[in-house]
Short mmCIF file of N, CA and C in Angstrom, two decimals:
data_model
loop_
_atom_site.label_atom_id
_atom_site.label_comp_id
_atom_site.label_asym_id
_atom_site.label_seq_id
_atom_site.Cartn_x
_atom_site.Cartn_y
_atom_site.Cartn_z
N UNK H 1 -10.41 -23.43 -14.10
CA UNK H 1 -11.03 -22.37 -13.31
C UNK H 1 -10.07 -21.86 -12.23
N UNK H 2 -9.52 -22.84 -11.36
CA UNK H 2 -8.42 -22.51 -10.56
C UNK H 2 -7.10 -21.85 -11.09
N UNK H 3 -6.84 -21.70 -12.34
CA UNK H 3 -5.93 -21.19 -13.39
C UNK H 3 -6.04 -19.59 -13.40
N UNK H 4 -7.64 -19.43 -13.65
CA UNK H 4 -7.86 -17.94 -13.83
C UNK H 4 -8.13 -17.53 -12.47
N UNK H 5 -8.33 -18.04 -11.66
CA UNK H 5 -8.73 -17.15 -10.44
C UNK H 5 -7.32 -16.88 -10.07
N UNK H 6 -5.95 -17.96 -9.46
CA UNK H 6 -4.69 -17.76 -9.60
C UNK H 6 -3.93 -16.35 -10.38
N UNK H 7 -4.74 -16.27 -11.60
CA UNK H 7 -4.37 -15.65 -12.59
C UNK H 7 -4.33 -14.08 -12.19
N UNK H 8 -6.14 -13.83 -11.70
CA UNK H 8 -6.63 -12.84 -11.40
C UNK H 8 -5.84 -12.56 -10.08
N UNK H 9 -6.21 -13.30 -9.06
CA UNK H 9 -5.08 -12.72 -7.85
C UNK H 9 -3.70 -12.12 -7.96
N UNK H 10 -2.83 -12.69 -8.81
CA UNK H 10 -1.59 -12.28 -9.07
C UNK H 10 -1.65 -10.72 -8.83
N UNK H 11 -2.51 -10.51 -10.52
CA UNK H 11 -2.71 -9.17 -11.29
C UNK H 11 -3.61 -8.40 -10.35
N UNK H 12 -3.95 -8.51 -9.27
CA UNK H 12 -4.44 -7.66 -8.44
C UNK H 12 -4.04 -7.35 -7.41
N UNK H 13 -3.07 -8.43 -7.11
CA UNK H 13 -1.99 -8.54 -6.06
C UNK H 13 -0.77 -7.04 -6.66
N UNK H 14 -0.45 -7.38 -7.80
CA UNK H 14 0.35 -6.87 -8.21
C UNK H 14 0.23 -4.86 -8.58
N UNK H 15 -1.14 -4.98 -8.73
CA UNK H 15 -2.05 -3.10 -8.69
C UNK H 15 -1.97 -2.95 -7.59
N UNK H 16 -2.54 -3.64 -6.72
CA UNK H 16 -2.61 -3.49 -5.37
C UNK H 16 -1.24 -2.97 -4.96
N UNK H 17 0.16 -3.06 -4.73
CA UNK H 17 1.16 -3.08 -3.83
C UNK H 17 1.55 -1.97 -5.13
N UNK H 18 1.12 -1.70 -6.17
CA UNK H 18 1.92 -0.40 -7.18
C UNK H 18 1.40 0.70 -6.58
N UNK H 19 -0.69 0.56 -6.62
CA UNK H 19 -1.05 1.29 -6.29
C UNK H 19 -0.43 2.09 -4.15
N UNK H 20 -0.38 1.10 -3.59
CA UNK H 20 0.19 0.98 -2.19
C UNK H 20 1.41 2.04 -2.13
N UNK H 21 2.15 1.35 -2.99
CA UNK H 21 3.77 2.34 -3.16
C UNK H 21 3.67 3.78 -3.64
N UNK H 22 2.87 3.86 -4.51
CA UNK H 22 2.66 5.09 -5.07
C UNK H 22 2.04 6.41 -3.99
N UNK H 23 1.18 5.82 -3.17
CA UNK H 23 0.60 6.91 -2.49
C UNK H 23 1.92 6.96 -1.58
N UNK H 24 2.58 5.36 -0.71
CA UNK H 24 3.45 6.02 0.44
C UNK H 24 4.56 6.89 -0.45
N UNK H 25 4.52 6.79 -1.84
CA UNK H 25 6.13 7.76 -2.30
C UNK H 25 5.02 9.16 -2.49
N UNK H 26 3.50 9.30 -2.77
CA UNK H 26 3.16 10.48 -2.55
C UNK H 26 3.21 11.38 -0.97
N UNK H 27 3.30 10.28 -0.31
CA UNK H 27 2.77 11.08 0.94
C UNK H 27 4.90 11.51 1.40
N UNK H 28 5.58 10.78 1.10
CA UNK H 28 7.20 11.21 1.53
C UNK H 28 7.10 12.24 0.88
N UNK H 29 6.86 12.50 -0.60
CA UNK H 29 7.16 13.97 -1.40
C UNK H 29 6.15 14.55 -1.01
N UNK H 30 5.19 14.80 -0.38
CA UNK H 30 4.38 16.16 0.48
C UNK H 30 4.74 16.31 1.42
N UNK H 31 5.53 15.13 2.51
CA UNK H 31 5.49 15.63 3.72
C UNK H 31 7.10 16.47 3.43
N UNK H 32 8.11 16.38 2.54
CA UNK H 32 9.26 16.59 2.28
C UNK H 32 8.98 18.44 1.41
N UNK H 33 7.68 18.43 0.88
CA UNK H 33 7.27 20.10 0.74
C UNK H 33 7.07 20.43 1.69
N UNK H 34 6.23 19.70 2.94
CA UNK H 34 5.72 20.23 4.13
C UNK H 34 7.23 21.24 4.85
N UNK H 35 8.57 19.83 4.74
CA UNK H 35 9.24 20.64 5.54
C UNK H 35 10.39 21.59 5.12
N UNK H 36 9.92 21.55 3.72
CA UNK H 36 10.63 22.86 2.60
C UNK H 36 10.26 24.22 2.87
N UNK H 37 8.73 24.06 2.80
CA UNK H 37 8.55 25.41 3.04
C UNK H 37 8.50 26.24 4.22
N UNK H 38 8.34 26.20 5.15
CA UNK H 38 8.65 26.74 6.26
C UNK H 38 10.41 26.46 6.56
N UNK H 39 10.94 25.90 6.33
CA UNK H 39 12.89 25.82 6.33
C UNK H 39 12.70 27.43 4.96
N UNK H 40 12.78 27.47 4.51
CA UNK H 40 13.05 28.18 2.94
C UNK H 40 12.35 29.90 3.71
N UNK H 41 11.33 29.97 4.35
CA UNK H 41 10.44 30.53 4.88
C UNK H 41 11.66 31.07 5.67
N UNK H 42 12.20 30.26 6.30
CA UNK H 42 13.23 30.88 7.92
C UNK H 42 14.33 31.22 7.30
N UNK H 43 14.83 30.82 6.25
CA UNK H 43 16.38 30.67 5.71
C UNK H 43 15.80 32.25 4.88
N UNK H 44 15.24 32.61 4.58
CA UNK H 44 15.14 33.86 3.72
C UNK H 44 14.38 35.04 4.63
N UNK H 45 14.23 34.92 5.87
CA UNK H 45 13.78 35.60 7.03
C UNK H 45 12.55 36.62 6.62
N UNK H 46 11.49 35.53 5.93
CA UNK H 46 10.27 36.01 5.38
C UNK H 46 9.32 36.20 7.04
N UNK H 47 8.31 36.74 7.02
CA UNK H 47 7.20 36.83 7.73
C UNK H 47 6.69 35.57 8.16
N UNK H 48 6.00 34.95 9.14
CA UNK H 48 5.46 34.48 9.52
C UNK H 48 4.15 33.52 8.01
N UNK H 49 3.84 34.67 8.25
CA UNK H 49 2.24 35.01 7.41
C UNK H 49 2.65 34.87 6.02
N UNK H 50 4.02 35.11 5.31
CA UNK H 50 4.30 34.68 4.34
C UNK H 50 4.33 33.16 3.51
N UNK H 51 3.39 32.68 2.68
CA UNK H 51 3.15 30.95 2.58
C UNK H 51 2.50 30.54 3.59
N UNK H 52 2.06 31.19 4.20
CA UNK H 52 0.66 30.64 5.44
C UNK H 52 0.01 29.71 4.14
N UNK H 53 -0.92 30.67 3.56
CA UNK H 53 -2.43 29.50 2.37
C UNK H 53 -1.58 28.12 1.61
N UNK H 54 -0.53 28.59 1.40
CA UNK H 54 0.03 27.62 0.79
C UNK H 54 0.17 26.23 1.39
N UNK H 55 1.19 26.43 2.98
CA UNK H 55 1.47 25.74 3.93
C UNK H 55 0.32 25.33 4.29
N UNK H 56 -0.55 25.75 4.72
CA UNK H 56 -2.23 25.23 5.32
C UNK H 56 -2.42 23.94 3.57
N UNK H 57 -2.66 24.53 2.92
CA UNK H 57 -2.73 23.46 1.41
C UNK H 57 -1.78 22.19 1.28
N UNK H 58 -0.78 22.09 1.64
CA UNK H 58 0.26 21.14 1.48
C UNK H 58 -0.34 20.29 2.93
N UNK H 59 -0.28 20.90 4.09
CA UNK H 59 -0.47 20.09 5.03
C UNK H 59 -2.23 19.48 5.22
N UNK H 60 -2.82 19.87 4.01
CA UNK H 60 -4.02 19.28 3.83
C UNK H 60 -4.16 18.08 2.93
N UNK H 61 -3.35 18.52 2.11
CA UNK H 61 -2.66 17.50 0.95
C UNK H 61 -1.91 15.69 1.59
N UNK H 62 -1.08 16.02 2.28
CA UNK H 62 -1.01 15.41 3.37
C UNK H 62 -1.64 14.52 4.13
N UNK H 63 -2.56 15.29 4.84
CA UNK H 63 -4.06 14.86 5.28
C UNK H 63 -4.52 13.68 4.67
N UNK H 64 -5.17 14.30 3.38
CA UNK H 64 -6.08 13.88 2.42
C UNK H 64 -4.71 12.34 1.58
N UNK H 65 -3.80 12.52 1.54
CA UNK H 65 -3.27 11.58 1.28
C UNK H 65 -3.17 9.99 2.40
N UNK H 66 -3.00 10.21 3.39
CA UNK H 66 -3.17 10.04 4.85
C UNK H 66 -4.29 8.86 4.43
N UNK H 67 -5.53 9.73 4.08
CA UNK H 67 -6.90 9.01 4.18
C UNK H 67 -7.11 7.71 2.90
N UNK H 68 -6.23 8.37 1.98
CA UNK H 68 -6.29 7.38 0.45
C UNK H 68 -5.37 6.21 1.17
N UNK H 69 -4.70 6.43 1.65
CA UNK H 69 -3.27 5.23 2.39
C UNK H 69 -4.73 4.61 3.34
N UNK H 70 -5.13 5.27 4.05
CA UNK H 70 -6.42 4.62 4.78
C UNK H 70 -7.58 3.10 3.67
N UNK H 71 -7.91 4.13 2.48
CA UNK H 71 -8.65 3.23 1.87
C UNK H 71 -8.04 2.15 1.31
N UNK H 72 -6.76 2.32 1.07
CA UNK H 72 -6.11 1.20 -0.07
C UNK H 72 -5.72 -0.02 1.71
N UNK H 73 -5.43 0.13 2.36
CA UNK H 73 -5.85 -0.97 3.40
C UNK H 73 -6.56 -1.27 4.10
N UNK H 74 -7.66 -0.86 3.82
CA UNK H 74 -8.87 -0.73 4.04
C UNK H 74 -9.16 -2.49 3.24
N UNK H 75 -8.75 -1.44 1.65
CA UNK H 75 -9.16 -2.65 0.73
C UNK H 75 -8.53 -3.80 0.12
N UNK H 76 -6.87 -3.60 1.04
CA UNK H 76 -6.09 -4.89 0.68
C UNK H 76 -7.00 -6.16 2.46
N UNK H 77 -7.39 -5.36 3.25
CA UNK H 77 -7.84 -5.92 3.97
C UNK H 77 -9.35 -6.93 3.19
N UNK H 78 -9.87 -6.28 2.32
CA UNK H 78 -11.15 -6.59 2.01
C UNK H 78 -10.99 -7.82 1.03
N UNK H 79 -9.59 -7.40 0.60
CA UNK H 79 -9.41 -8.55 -0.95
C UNK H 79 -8.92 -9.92 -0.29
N UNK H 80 -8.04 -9.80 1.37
CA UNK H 80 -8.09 -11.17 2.03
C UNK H 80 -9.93 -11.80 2.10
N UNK H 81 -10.95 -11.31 2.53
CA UNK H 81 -11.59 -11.59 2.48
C UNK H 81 -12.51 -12.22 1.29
N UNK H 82 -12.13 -11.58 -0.07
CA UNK H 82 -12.47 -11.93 -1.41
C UNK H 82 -11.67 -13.03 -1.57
N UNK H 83 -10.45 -13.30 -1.24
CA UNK H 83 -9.68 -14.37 -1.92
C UNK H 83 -10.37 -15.47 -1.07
N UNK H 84 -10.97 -15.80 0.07
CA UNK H 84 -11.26 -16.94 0.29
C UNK H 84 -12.16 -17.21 -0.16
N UNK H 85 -12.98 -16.12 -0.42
CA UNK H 85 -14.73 -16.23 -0.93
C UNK H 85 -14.69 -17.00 -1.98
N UNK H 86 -13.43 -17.00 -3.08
CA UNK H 86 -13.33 -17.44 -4.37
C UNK H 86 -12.47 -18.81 -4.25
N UNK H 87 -12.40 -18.82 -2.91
CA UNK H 87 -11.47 -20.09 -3.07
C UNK H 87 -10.32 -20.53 -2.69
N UNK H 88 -9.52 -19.54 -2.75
CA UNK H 88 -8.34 -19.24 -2.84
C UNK H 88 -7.36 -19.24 -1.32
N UNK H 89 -8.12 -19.83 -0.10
CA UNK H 89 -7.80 -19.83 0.81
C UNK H 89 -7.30 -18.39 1.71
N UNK H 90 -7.26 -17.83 2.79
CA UNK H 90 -6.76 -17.01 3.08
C UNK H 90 -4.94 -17.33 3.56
N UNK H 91 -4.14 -16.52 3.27
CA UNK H 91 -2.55 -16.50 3.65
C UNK H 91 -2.15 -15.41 3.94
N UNK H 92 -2.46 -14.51 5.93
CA UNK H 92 -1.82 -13.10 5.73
C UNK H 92 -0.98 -13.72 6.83
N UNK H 93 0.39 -12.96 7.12
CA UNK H 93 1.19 -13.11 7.78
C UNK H 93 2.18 -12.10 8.46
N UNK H 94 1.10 -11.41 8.17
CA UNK H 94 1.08 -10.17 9.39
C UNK H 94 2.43 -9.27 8.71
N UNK H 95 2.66 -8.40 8.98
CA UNK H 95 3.27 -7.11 8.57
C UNK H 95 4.96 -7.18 8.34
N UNK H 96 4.39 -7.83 6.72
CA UNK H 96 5.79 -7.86 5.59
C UNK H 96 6.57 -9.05 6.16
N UNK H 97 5.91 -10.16 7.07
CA UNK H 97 7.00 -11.51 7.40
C UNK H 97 6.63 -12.09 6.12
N UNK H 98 7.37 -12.89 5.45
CA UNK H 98 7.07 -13.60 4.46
C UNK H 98 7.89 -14.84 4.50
N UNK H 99 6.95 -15.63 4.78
CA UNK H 99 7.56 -17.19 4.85
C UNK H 99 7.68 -17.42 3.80
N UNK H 100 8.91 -18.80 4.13
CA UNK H 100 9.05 -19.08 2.40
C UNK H 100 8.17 -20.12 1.88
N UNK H 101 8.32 -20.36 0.49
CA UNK H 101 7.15 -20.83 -0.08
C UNK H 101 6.36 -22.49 0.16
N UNK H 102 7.72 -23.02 0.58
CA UNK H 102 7.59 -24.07 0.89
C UNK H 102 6.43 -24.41 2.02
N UNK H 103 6.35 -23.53 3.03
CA UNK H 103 5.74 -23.51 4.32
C UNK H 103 3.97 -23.07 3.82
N UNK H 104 4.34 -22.56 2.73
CA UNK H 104 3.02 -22.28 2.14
C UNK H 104 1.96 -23.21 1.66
N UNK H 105 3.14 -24.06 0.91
CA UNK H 105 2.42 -25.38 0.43
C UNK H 105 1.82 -26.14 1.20
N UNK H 106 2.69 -26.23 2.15
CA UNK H 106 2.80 -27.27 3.02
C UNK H 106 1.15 -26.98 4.22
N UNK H 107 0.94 -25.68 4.06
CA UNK H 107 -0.05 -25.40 4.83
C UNK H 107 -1.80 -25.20 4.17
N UNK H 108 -1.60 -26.43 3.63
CA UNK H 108 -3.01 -26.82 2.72
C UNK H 108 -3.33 -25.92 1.41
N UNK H 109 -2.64 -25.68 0.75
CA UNK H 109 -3.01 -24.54 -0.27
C UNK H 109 -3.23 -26.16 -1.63
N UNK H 110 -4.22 -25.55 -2.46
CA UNK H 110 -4.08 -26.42 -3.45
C UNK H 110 -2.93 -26.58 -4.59
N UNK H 111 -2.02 -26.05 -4.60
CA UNK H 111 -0.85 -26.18 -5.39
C UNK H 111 0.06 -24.89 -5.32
N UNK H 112 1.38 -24.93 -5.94
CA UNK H 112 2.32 -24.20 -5.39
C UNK H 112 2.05 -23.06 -5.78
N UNK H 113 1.49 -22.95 -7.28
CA UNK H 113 0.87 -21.03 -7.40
C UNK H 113 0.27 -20.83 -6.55
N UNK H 114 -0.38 -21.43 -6.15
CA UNK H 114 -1.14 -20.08 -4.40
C UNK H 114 -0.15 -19.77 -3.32
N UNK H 115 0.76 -20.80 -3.21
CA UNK H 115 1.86 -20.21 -2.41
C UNK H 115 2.27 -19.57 -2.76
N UNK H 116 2.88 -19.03 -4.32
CA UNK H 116 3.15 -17.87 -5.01
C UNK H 116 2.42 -16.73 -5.05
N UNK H 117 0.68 -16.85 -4.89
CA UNK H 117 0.10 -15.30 -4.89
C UNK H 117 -0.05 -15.68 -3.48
N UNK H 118 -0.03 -16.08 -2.75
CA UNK H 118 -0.27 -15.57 -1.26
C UNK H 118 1.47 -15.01 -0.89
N UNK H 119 2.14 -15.54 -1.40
CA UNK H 119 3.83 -14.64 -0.93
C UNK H 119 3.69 -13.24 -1.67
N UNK H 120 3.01 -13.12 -3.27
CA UNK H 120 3.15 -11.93 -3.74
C UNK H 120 2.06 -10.93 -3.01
N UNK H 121 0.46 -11.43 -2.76
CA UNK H 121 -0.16 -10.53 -2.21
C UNK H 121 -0.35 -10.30 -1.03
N UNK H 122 0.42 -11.40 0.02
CA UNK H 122 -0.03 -10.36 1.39
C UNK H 122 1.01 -10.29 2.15
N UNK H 123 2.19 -10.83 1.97
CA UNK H 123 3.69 -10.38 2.21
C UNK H 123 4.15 -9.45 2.58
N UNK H 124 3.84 -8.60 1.49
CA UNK H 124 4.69 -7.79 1.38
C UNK H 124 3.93 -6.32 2.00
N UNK H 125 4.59 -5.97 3.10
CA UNK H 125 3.89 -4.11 3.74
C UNK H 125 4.60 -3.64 3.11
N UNK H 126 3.39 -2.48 3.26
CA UNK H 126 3.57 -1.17 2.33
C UNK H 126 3.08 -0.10 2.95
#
């Protein structure tokens, strides 16, 4: 039983920090349109008012990305709370320090794979 729960943490550990990366590389490539278009805007000595709807859209995009980065730690916050529920002890260590594994063991975990999903899932910021 301790096999599959191990099991399951990994593989959720592991969505978790893809899904994580993916929005912060969405939110660099919007904020990197954000500052395209108005540069491109000045460099071609367009109007003001020219790419206004557009610019208002990207910097909503933005926004709204902003808020998804909100939920996904929202809910890596929620899954510390699931992992003890199941057992699994809690291991956060605050923003991307990652002790090594040894210190993990050593700090009551039932065997060295949990020192392994607690280094893979809460280690690592994103």
């Amino acid at each position: 039983m301790l096999n599959e729960r191990v099991s399951a943490a990994k593989k959720i550990a592991i969505e978790l920090h893809r899904a994580e990366d993916a929005i912060d590389e969405a939110m660099i490539r919007i904020a990197q349109l954000a500052a395209t278009l108005p540069t491109a805007r000045r460099e071609t000595n367009m109007s003001a008012i020219v790419g206004q709807e557009a610019m208002s859209k990207v910097a909503h995009a933005l926004a709204a990305a902003g808020d998804v980065r909100q939920l996904l730690t929202d809910a890596h916050l929620a899954l510390t709370v699931t992992q003890k529920e199941v057992g699994l002890g809690t291991r956060m260590f605050g923003a991307g320090v990652k002790p090594p594994a040894a210190a993990l063991a050593d700090e009551g975990s039932n065997d060295q794979a949990l020192a392994e999903v607690a280094a893979l899932a809460f280690a690592k910021a994103s």
